[in-house]
Amino acid sequence: MKKKNFYGLWVAALLMMAGGCSEELDGGDDINDRIDGKGEEAYVAVTISSPTTKALTKADRPTGGEDGDEFNGGTSDERKIHDVTVILYGNADGESLNSVTDWNQTVTAEKKIVAVGYHKLDNPEIAHPGGNNHSSVTVKIKSLIPNSLIDKEFGLICVANIGEQLQKAISGESGKKIETVGQLGDYLVGSKIEDITGDAKDRFVMSTHTMSIDGLGTSKVSISTGNNETNPAVTTAFIERLAAKIEVKKTGGDDGYTITDTGKEDGNEIGKVFLKNFTIVNQLQAGTYLLKRVTGIMNELNTSNDNDTYIGDETSTPSGLATNFVIDPWTRGKTGFFNMITRAQDEYNITAGETEYKILYKNSFTNQKVQDASDKLYGDFFKDNGNYHSIVNVEPVYTMENTTSKANQQNGYSTGAIFEGVYVPKSWYMVSGNEYKYPLVNNDGYKTGTPADYYVYNNKIYKDLWTVFADWFYANLENVLDEGEEKDDAYKNFMEKIAGKGLEQTDKDEVKAIVESDPTGYLQATFSQTIKFSDYEKKLDEIGPTLYENGISAYPDGKNYYKYWIRHSNNDDPDVMGVMEFAIVRNNIYDLTVTKVSGMGESPFKPTDPENPDEGQDHYISVEIYVKDWVVRDNGNIEL
């Protein structure tokens, strides 16, 4: 078992006098029992630290379960504490939790919240991984029940960097009131990703993820009348970020990744790929649970939440295969339909609700409005400058938890990376000479890696659409020739006209029998208007999707696209979906390192298909993924 590295909040719980007295307590003037009926007021002194003997929540690899593959302390901005909210809870009646043997088992829906406090730091504190550096914060807490907190034992949940919104929701200052641990666990944080990272990515919302760690302490508070500022009740709170982090980088390939005809190093060189940009698709953004939620051990997700657990651990087999599911607010609503997504419960555990698919995700893989009707193409992801990133010196991408059942690990739901590269062929077919022949010739721009348009049809690379048409037209021309008519002469005559002003009506009548089978669509176009081929080819943005449907992949400027679906737990079976195989979980770093590109990618005119399964698809990127105090998950090598 590897060591876990915990972000910790060492909490010193200190109840101090705020005025008033209580006759049943010795030294009762240490507590304000607030005869106005608003409950006691007290203070909790919170000491922020980061012990390193156990880990936070944190995919060939990644490994399933709670520990992932390794750990990473992250940046100082990712460890900043700007404010702290402290929540105390008792049993269902708000009374003391007695004779508890496992405090994680006390975090259940019926438990009553008895007190809450909030404190904003004048200057942010930074939790230092691997050390015991700390500073204390005193949080004023307020009892929410009429009976006293003294001489009772309560559980403590800590939240950092959420601002005052949670404290107000618990105290009833913002409408509906959060009164139980269940309602707290169902509280949705954020309606966009920046809500859980901060606009400057230095205000990461964090919450308790375990109540106890052997050798470090337990998140419980036992308060006595003898407590004062110099003699606080001491407890411990362990928190983790609600956000997940995706890092993308590449190794090698500065002079292009060499492509061979076999995909292996000993093959014949046929081209090079230069990776340029990437984008992350299906970033869930419509809200995440305040407290992490997992199911019991199961091989497939059920529809009932009866066995769901707050702040539970991910579990795995001894070999590292995941055996339970992490639940996001929409997990059970991702059923293969991409219109409306059903949310199990709203933020106060009252009613079910629906969210539009297009709102659920930032940069969704499909923007379809109805089932089976997508109009998004691969190239669309790279039209908005703010939507994609250079693969060189790139900043990390943060996102919310995103999980599904095994059966619905589909391209329309799972978070993935699409890489944009430029493929430069070593040779291609090109029309040359006044006989309009199309031999295989060397690409003059190959050595310099110069990007250029090209087309692929029947597994052959053509310099332009004109050459694709020439090859197809010559092969099919004999179907319209008169008996005894010489094919090469007729071919040359037609091609001269098509390259010039376009076909005349008599020419159109002659080729009418093969018009519908023309994969370039030129003959169909020239039947409605007289147009020369070069002008037709300039309309690539318009005709590209139709070309793709006809079996011609167009690559303007040589741009290729490679998709990779991010793994959380690899079952090492390319044909069978595993539990939590394709998923994003809070406080994990998914470190994608491209180590190899072994083939040509997709055309920008290929339409997305949200129903495609994540498993078993061809992909050619070799990526090592690490889920990171942050926890790391290693996806092994990704080949594009």
XYZ file of C-alpha atoms in Angstrom:
640
model
C 0.000 0.000 0.000
C 1.523 3.313 -1.018
C 1.533 6.214 1.354
C -1.234 8.736 1.030
C -0.472 12.454 1.074
C -3.155 14.457 2.815
C -3.983 18.043 2.576
C -5.051 18.536 6.138
C -6.685 21.198 8.188
C -5.677 20.699 11.791
C -8.609 22.226 13.609
C -8.411 23.473 17.180
C -12.008 23.890 18.320
C -12.251 26.641 20.889
C -15.495 27.799 22.520
C -15.035 31.256 24.020
C -17.278 33.463 26.106
C -19.497 35.851 24.177
C -21.540 37.017 27.182
C -24.439 35.601 29.203
C -24.490 32.603 31.525
C -26.013 29.161 31.940
C -26.805 27.837 35.350
C -26.306 24.175 34.455
C -22.667 24.717 33.526
C -19.661 25.231 35.716
C -18.012 28.385 34.467
C -21.031 28.830 32.243
C -20.123 32.392 31.397
C -17.683 30.925 28.857
C -20.641 30.451 26.473
C -23.258 32.795 25.100
C -26.492 30.817 25.313
C -28.372 33.653 23.548
C -31.651 33.968 25.412
C -33.055 35.504 22.212
C -33.443 31.924 20.983
C -30.803 32.160 18.261
C -28.480 29.651 19.884
C -25.015 29.730 21.366
C -22.114 31.510 19.760
C -18.551 30.263 19.994
C -15.226 30.260 18.186
C -13.287 27.524 16.424
C -9.552 28.068 16.034
C -8.414 26.339 12.832
C -4.777 25.497 12.278
C -3.919 24.858 8.621
C -1.271 22.250 7.880
C -0.483 19.411 5.493
C 0.757 16.153 7.012
C 2.051 13.652 4.487
C 1.326 10.205 5.803
C -1.871 9.486 3.908
C -3.331 10.604 0.578
C -6.260 12.539 -0.737
C -8.850 11.317 -3.142
C -7.372 11.359 -6.250
C -5.891 6.098 -14.415
C -1.817 0.255 -19.251
C -2.370 2.414 -15.941
C -4.358 4.192 -14.452
C -5.012 2.130 -11.360
C -8.507 2.059 -9.898
C -9.419 2.741 -6.297
C -8.704 5.652 -3.994
C -4.906 5.794 -4.306
C -4.373 5.962 -8.064
C -0.750 5.683 -9.150
C 1.189 8.404 -7.317
C 0.795 11.839 -5.753
C 1.594 15.451 -6.562
C 1.624 18.463 -4.266
C 0.465 20.880 -6.950
C 1.175 24.592 -7.111
C 0.970 27.080 -4.273
C -2.108 28.656 -5.885
C -3.833 25.273 -5.773
C -3.150 25.080 -2.022
C -4.293 28.538 -0.957
C -6.870 28.887 1.804
C -8.832 32.160 1.537
C -11.730 31.334 3.848
C -12.964 28.513 6.038
C -16.464 27.253 6.820
C -16.834 24.890 9.780
C -19.950 22.721 10.222
C -20.760 20.669 13.317
C -23.335 17.864 13.225
C -24.875 15.558 15.793
C -27.305 12.664 15.622
C -30.734 12.930 13.991
C -31.974 14.957 16.969
C -28.916 17.183 17.126
C -27.614 15.434 20.219
C -24.193 14.054 20.997
C -22.705 11.275 18.868
C -21.795 8.648 21.435
C -19.753 5.437 21.287
C -18.681 5.939 17.664
C -16.140 3.434 16.335
C -15.999 4.638 12.706
C -16.607 8.341 12.230
C -16.906 7.979 8.456
C -20.064 5.993 9.169
C -21.585 9.005 10.929
C -21.757 11.073 7.724
C -25.287 9.981 6.836
C -28.286 11.863 5.494
C -30.363 12.058 8.677
C -27.681 13.639 10.870
C -28.612 17.131 12.053
C -26.374 20.166 11.630
C -25.995 21.872 15.004
C -23.570 24.754 14.347
C -21.837 26.631 11.553
C -19.131 29.275 11.310
C -17.337 31.205 8.594
C -14.100 33.164 8.582
C -12.382 35.065 5.788
C -8.617 35.347 6.127
C -7.012 38.749 5.714
C -4.203 37.056 3.790
C -4.489 33.614 2.165
C -2.676 30.756 3.854
C -0.865 28.152 1.781
C -0.908 24.529 2.871
C 2.589 23.174 2.320
C 2.780 19.571 1.136
C 5.254 17.367 2.899
C 5.636 19.560 5.945
C 3.931 20.694 9.103
C 3.843 24.424 8.428
C 0.686 25.964 9.749
C -1.113 29.032 10.983
C -4.229 29.383 13.080
C -7.557 30.873 12.071
C -10.274 31.601 14.593
C -13.770 31.003 13.235
C -16.828 32.275 15.030
C -19.474 29.557 14.990
C -23.146 29.808 15.821
C -25.312 27.106 17.331
C -28.418 26.360 15.271
C -30.275 24.480 18.000
C -31.698 25.703 21.320
C -29.959 23.053 23.430
C -26.362 23.527 24.486
C -23.304 22.142 22.674
C -21.326 21.762 25.905
C -20.149 18.324 27.069
C -21.255 16.690 23.804
C -19.346 15.171 20.940
C -20.047 16.228 17.347
C -18.651 15.492 13.932
C -16.959 18.322 12.042
C -17.031 18.995 8.294
C -14.752 21.678 6.890
C -15.062 23.570 3.598
C -12.515 26.044 2.235
C -12.806 28.835 -0.331
C -16.560 28.656 -0.877
C -17.180 32.159 0.445
C -20.193 32.967 2.591
C -22.750 31.138 0.441
C -22.653 27.878 2.383
C -22.791 29.504 5.817
C -25.798 31.540 4.679
C -27.542 28.468 3.272
C -27.052 26.580 6.546
C -28.176 29.449 8.741
C -31.197 30.113 6.518
C -30.096 33.549 5.334
C -30.427 32.670 1.630
C -33.890 31.135 1.357
C -34.008 27.380 1.801
C -32.165 26.158 4.839
C -29.704 23.281 4.934
C -30.458 21.413 8.140
C -29.054 17.906 7.658
C -25.899 16.210 6.440
C -27.948 14.781 3.557
C -28.899 18.239 2.378
C -25.298 19.339 2.804
C -24.093 16.391 0.733
C -26.588 17.198 -2.014
C -25.593 20.866 -2.160
C -24.430 21.722 -5.674
C -21.426 23.987 -5.994
C -20.976 26.073 -9.128
C -22.693 26.674 -12.427
C -19.391 27.059 -14.274
C -15.935 25.623 -13.682
C -14.500 28.921 -12.414
C -16.890 28.705 -9.466
C -14.768 25.902 -7.961
C -11.315 27.147 -9.027
C -11.621 30.922 -8.766
C -11.256 33.190 -11.770
C -7.514 33.430 -11.130
C -7.289 29.673 -10.409
C -6.120 30.292 -6.868
C -9.343 29.796 -4.931
C -10.111 26.076 -5.174
C -13.179 24.987 -3.253
C -12.225 22.103 -0.940
C -14.253 19.937 1.402
C -13.835 17.146 3.930
C -13.262 13.795 2.262
C -12.581 11.585 5.255
C -13.328 11.863 8.952
C -10.394 9.914 10.279
C -6.842 8.897 9.452
C -4.908 6.482 11.601
C -2.173 8.290 13.462
C -3.391 11.764 12.492
C -6.714 12.187 14.182
C -10.469 12.283 13.761
C -12.816 15.097 12.756
C -14.764 15.161 15.982
C -15.222 17.927 18.521
C -15.781 17.390 22.220
C -16.451 20.681 23.980
C -16.293 21.241 27.724
C -16.870 24.288 29.902
C -13.164 24.490 30.616
C -12.345 25.423 27.037
C -10.829 28.825 26.454
C -8.534 30.526 24.013
C -5.451 28.942 25.530
C -7.047 25.535 26.088
C -9.032 24.665 22.958
C -10.605 21.376 22.042
C -8.415 20.054 19.235
C -9.660 18.173 16.221
C -8.551 17.454 12.683
C -10.156 18.030 9.303
C -8.951 16.649 5.979
C -10.021 18.425 2.829
C -9.606 17.947 -0.915
C -10.376 20.005 -3.995
C -13.693 19.621 -5.785
C -11.972 20.270 -9.133
C -10.031 17.785 -11.235
C -6.965 18.834 -13.201
C -5.913 17.840 -16.716
C -2.345 18.419 -17.849
C -1.259 17.820 -21.449
C 2.273 17.647 -22.779
C 4.277 15.776 -25.366
C 7.685 14.136 -25.459
C 9.758 14.318 -28.626
C 8.292 15.179 -31.967
C 9.844 18.645 -32.207
C 10.922 17.692 -35.750
C 7.695 15.814 -36.326
C 6.647 12.294 -35.392
C 7.744 9.974 -38.196
C 4.938 7.823 -39.622
C 5.663 4.482 -41.289
C 3.536 2.209 -43.450
C 3.418 -0.377 -40.656
C 3.067 2.004 -37.723
C 6.338 0.610 -36.372
C 9.866 1.968 -36.414
C 11.095 -0.643 -38.900
C 8.487 0.319 -41.508
C 8.931 2.539 -44.547
C 8.644 6.265 -43.826
C 5.502 7.731 -45.398
C 4.932 11.017 -43.552
C 5.334 13.148 -40.469
C 2.927 14.598 -37.908
C 3.504 17.866 -36.083
C 1.251 18.249 -33.031
C 0.022 21.815 -32.592
C -3.004 22.222 -30.321
C -5.464 20.380 -28.144
C -8.876 20.918 -26.598
C -10.663 19.169 -23.733
C -14.222 18.113 -24.575
C -17.136 17.329 -22.271
C -15.948 19.361 -19.303
C -18.816 19.026 -16.844
C -19.598 22.512 -15.581
C -23.187 22.590 -14.311
C -22.398 21.860 -10.665
C -20.698 19.303 -8.472
C -21.623 17.818 -5.108
C -20.092 19.559 -2.107
C -19.211 16.173 -0.611
C -17.774 13.320 -2.633
C -20.256 10.474 -3.118
C -19.578 6.822 -3.946
C -21.618 3.658 -4.330
C -21.148 0.346 -2.638
C -19.185 -2.360 -4.442
C -20.983 -3.242 -7.697
C -20.133 -4.345 -11.231
C -22.630 -1.993 -12.892
C -24.314 1.136 -11.645
C -27.854 0.635 -10.386
C -30.670 3.158 -10.484
C -31.085 3.312 -6.712
C -28.991 5.534 -4.472
C -29.747 3.470 -1.367
C -26.126 2.308 -1.079
C -24.504 5.650 -1.875
C -22.101 6.966 0.751
C -20.925 10.502 1.465
C -17.133 11.037 1.593
C -16.554 7.351 0.907
C -13.453 5.909 -0.719
C -13.120 4.430 -4.163
C -12.496 0.696 -3.899
C -10.539 -1.701 -6.073
C -9.444 -5.293 -6.464
C -5.918 -6.296 -5.365
C -4.851 -5.878 -9.004
C -6.155 -2.315 -9.117
C -9.490 -2.654 -10.955
C -12.182 -0.262 -9.739
C -15.117 -1.911 -7.977
C -17.439 0.989 -7.168
C -18.633 4.212 -8.759
C -18.162 7.876 -7.923
C -21.465 9.708 -8.384
C -21.843 13.194 -9.830
C -25.236 14.965 -9.787
C -26.076 13.669 -13.294
C -24.421 10.229 -13.331
C -27.660 8.266 -13.261
C -29.268 10.661 -15.756
C -26.701 9.923 -18.477
C -28.707 7.208 -20.186
C -27.737 7.620 -23.833
C -30.070 10.486 -24.697
C -28.499 13.849 -25.384
C -31.403 16.266 -25.040
C -32.237 16.619 -21.346
C -30.201 15.076 -18.529
C -32.067 14.134 -15.373
C -30.554 15.191 -12.065
C -31.353 12.877 -9.186
C -31.934 15.596 -6.603
C -31.605 19.333 -6.327
C -29.150 21.055 -4.038
C -31.446 20.739 -1.021
C -32.465 17.100 -1.511
C -36.094 17.881 -2.364
C -37.004 17.420 -6.012
C -35.667 15.886 -9.176
C -34.804 18.151 -12.062
C -33.570 18.271 -15.621
C -30.724 20.130 -17.247
C -30.208 20.658 -20.959
C -27.314 18.671 -22.346
C -25.784 21.791 -23.891
C -25.694 23.436 -20.448
C -24.269 20.380 -18.700
C -20.946 20.450 -20.532
C -18.461 23.063 -21.582
C -17.143 22.237 -25.066
C -19.518 19.307 -25.550
C -18.493 16.642 -28.038
C -21.880 17.009 -29.705
C -24.227 19.949 -29.942
C -27.060 17.836 -31.284
C -30.566 18.996 -30.468
C -32.271 15.635 -30.875
C -31.128 12.051 -30.648
C -29.018 10.887 -33.612
C -28.752 14.370 -35.121
C -25.322 15.888 -34.644
C -23.994 18.692 -36.795
C -20.649 19.256 -35.069
C -17.453 18.439 -36.941
C -13.975 17.821 -35.534
C -12.658 21.068 -36.943
C -15.362 23.035 -35.095
C -13.529 22.554 -31.798
C -10.629 24.689 -33.023
C -12.492 27.664 -34.487
C -12.806 29.581 -31.217
C -9.392 30.806 -30.053
C -10.484 30.632 -26.434
C -11.512 27.001 -26.694
C -8.208 25.308 -27.477
C -4.613 25.442 -26.277
C -1.161 25.173 -27.789
C 0.508 21.911 -26.846
C 3.677 23.864 -26.009
C 3.897 25.562 -22.592
C 0.225 24.975 -21.931
C -1.618 25.829 -18.747
C -3.593 23.014 -17.052
C -7.321 22.623 -17.648
C -9.619 22.241 -14.644
C -13.017 20.573 -14.704
C -15.697 19.046 -12.491
C -16.357 15.404 -11.690
C -17.866 13.494 -14.623
C -18.869 9.836 -14.287
C -21.265 7.363 -15.932
C -22.354 3.762 -15.724
C -20.238 1.212 -17.613
C -22.849 0.937 -20.364
C -22.965 4.682 -20.978
C -19.258 5.418 -21.200
C -19.875 7.143 -24.526
C -18.252 9.941 -26.495
C -21.174 12.231 -25.731
C -20.550 12.030 -21.970
C -16.935 11.133 -21.196
C -14.274 13.801 -20.863
C -11.622 13.566 -23.545
C -8.824 15.333 -25.378
C -8.825 16.133 -29.074
C -5.385 16.851 -30.491
C -4.844 18.931 -33.617
C -1.808 18.129 -35.704
C -0.471 18.702 -39.190
C 0.269 15.617 -41.283
C 2.786 16.099 -44.096
C 2.793 13.215 -46.610
C 6.126 12.162 -48.080
C 4.445 11.525 -51.439
C 1.025 11.870 -53.036
C -0.814 11.416 -56.304
C -0.911 14.567 -58.420
C -2.224 15.453 -61.868
C 0.582 16.553 -64.172
C 1.049 17.261 -67.858
C -1.488 17.917 -70.573
C -2.511 14.257 -70.613
C -3.906 14.672 -67.089
C -2.120 11.617 -65.732
C -1.788 11.353 -61.961
C 1.414 9.587 -60.933
C 2.691 9.163 -57.365
C 5.229 11.952 -56.832
C 7.352 13.227 -53.967
C 6.029 16.120 -51.876
C 8.476 19.008 -52.362
C 7.544 20.414 -48.945
C 8.208 17.222 -47.010
C 11.720 17.968 -45.783
C 10.711 21.399 -44.500
C 7.457 20.124 -42.977
C 5.409 22.619 -44.988
C 1.653 22.232 -44.382
C -0.533 21.773 -47.468
C -4.016 20.620 -48.402
C -4.451 16.969 -49.328
C -7.239 14.409 -49.687
C -7.591 10.727 -48.885
C -9.810 8.438 -50.968
C -9.709 4.631 -51.023
C -6.618 4.762 -48.771
C -4.661 6.816 -51.313
C -3.344 10.334 -50.649
C -4.005 12.961 -53.302
C -2.492 16.432 -53.516
C -5.845 17.989 -54.361
C -9.477 17.198 -55.100
C -8.742 17.642 -58.786
C -6.530 14.541 -58.683
C -9.187 12.577 -56.788
C -11.660 13.453 -59.518
C -9.173 12.568 -62.267
C -8.559 9.110 -60.793
C -12.264 8.406 -60.316
C -13.306 9.885 -63.673
C -10.759 7.881 -65.680
C -11.828 4.656 -63.953
C -15.524 5.283 -64.664
C -15.371 6.994 -68.053
C -15.645 3.767 -70.032
C -19.211 3.407 -68.702
C -20.346 6.351 -70.862
C -18.175 5.942 -73.976
C -19.614 4.984 -77.313
C -18.453 1.713 -78.817
C -15.052 2.191 -80.415
C -14.444 5.556 -78.760
C -10.839 5.888 -77.552
C -10.790 6.268 -73.745
C -7.609 8.350 -73.350
C -8.676 10.844 -76.014
C -12.152 11.219 -74.503
C -10.647 11.560 -71.028
C -8.282 14.325 -72.153
C -11.090 16.163 -73.960
C -13.390 16.105 -70.934
C -10.627 17.096 -68.491
C -9.590 20.080 -70.632
C -13.156 21.404 -70.526
C -13.606 20.710 -66.807
C -10.330 22.488 -66.046
C -11.303 25.367 -68.314
C -14.761 26.869 -68.511
C -16.608 23.735 -67.447
C -18.753 21.201 -69.288
C -21.159 22.251 -71.996
C -24.679 20.820 -72.150
C -23.760 18.177 -74.737
C -20.904 17.040 -72.477
C -23.241 16.838 -69.508
C -25.608 14.656 -71.475
C -22.749 12.281 -72.302
C -21.697 11.755 -68.657
C -25.217 11.705 -67.213
C -25.028 7.991 -66.379
C -22.161 8.454 -63.897
C -23.136 11.770 -62.324
C -24.624 10.300 -59.146
C -21.583 8.135 -58.455
C -19.096 11.020 -58.536
C -17.700 11.147 -54.959
C -16.391 14.698 -55.417
C -19.869 16.013 -56.223
C -18.510 18.091 -59.097
C -20.641 16.526 -61.822
C -23.797 17.062 -59.762
C -22.786 20.682 -59.215
C -22.058 21.345 -62.871
C -25.478 20.068 -63.886
C -27.082 23.008 -62.076
C -24.493 25.561 -63.165
C -21.490 25.739 -65.427
C -18.431 25.806 -63.178
C -14.799 24.916 -63.682
C -13.274 22.488 -61.217
C -10.838 24.899 -59.558
C -13.698 27.191 -58.559
C -15.650 24.218 -57.237
C -12.722 23.044 -55.112
C -12.443 26.481 -53.508
C -15.783 25.803 -51.811
C -14.178 23.246 -49.498
C -15.746 24.637 -46.324
C -19.141 24.111 -47.955
C -18.567 20.751 -49.656
C -16.216 19.168 -47.079
C -18.923 17.383 -45.027
C -20.491 15.948 -48.205
C -17.105 14.786 -49.426
C -16.651 12.962 -46.128
C -20.015 11.247 -46.527
C -18.888 10.159 -49.994
C -15.681 8.603 -48.680
C -13.292 11.491 -49.360
C -11.480 12.907 -46.337
C -10.281 16.445 -46.920
C -7.386 17.843 -44.874
C -7.089 21.610 -45.473
C -3.640 22.855 -44.449
C -2.864 19.246 -43.545
C -4.829 19.445 -40.286
C -5.551 16.116 -38.557
C -7.472 15.359 -35.375
C -6.882 12.634 -32.810
C -9.288 11.919 -29.960
C -8.395 10.337 -26.652
C -10.922 9.504 -23.927
C -9.414 10.039 -20.507
C -9.168 6.969 -18.329
C -9.611 6.842 -14.592
C -9.182 3.079 -14.132
C -7.891 0.770 -16.858
C -9.272 -2.781 -16.965
C -6.696 -3.776 -19.627
C -9.435 -5.145 -21.911
C -9.923 -3.083 -25.110
C -13.251 -4.758 -25.873
C -14.973 -4.583 -22.485
C -15.912 -1.521 -20.466
C -14.654 -1.465 -16.901
C -16.079 0.159 -13.790
C -15.022 3.838 -13.749
C -12.762 3.195 -16.733
C -13.551 6.512 -18.409
C -14.260 9.078 -15.731
C -13.128 12.266 -14.050
C -13.001 12.458 -10.240
C -12.305 15.403 -7.963
C -8.796 16.079 -6.744
C -7.259 13.895 -9.437
C -4.642 15.077 -11.892
C -4.987 13.458 -15.291
C -1.541 13.909 -16.761
C -1.642 13.240 -20.508
C 1.747 12.856 -22.117
C 1.853 12.166 -25.843
C 4.831 9.940 -26.506
C 4.069 8.705 -30.014
C 1.969 9.430 -33.078
C 1.751 6.424 -35.355
C -0.704 7.375 -38.084
C -2.875 9.924 -39.810
C -5.755 11.380 -37.809
C -9.355 12.293 -38.580
C -10.468 14.835 -41.145
C -11.827 18.115 -39.737
C -15.004 17.338 -41.681
C -15.719 14.113 -39.830
C -18.925 14.515 -37.781
C -18.839 13.685 -34.098
C -20.831 10.682 -32.896
C -21.829 10.963 -29.226
C -23.099 7.390 -29.070
C -19.758 5.833 -29.915
C -18.420 3.796 -26.983
C -15.195 5.049 -25.441
C -13.688 1.552 -25.458
C -12.545 -0.315 -28.537
C -12.092 2.681 -30.839
C -8.983 3.250 -32.876
C -6.793 5.999 -31.533
C -3.214 6.708 -32.280
C -1.935 8.902 -29.451
C 0.389 7.384 -26.882
C -0.426 9.217 -23.602
C 0.776 8.589 -20.082
C -1.973 9.755 -17.693
C -1.475 10.457 -14.041
C -4.305 11.188 -11.627
C -2.562 13.284 -8.830
C -2.387 15.798 -2.797
C -3.545 15.674 -6.123
C -3.661 11.888 -6.909
C -2.086 10.603 -10.146
C -3.624 8.098 -12.583
C -1.304 6.807 -15.274
C -3.074 5.991 -18.549
C 0.038 4.443 -19.986
C 1.210 5.470 -23.441
C -1.228 7.261 -25.704
C -0.686 6.730 -29.405
C -2.323 9.027 -31.921
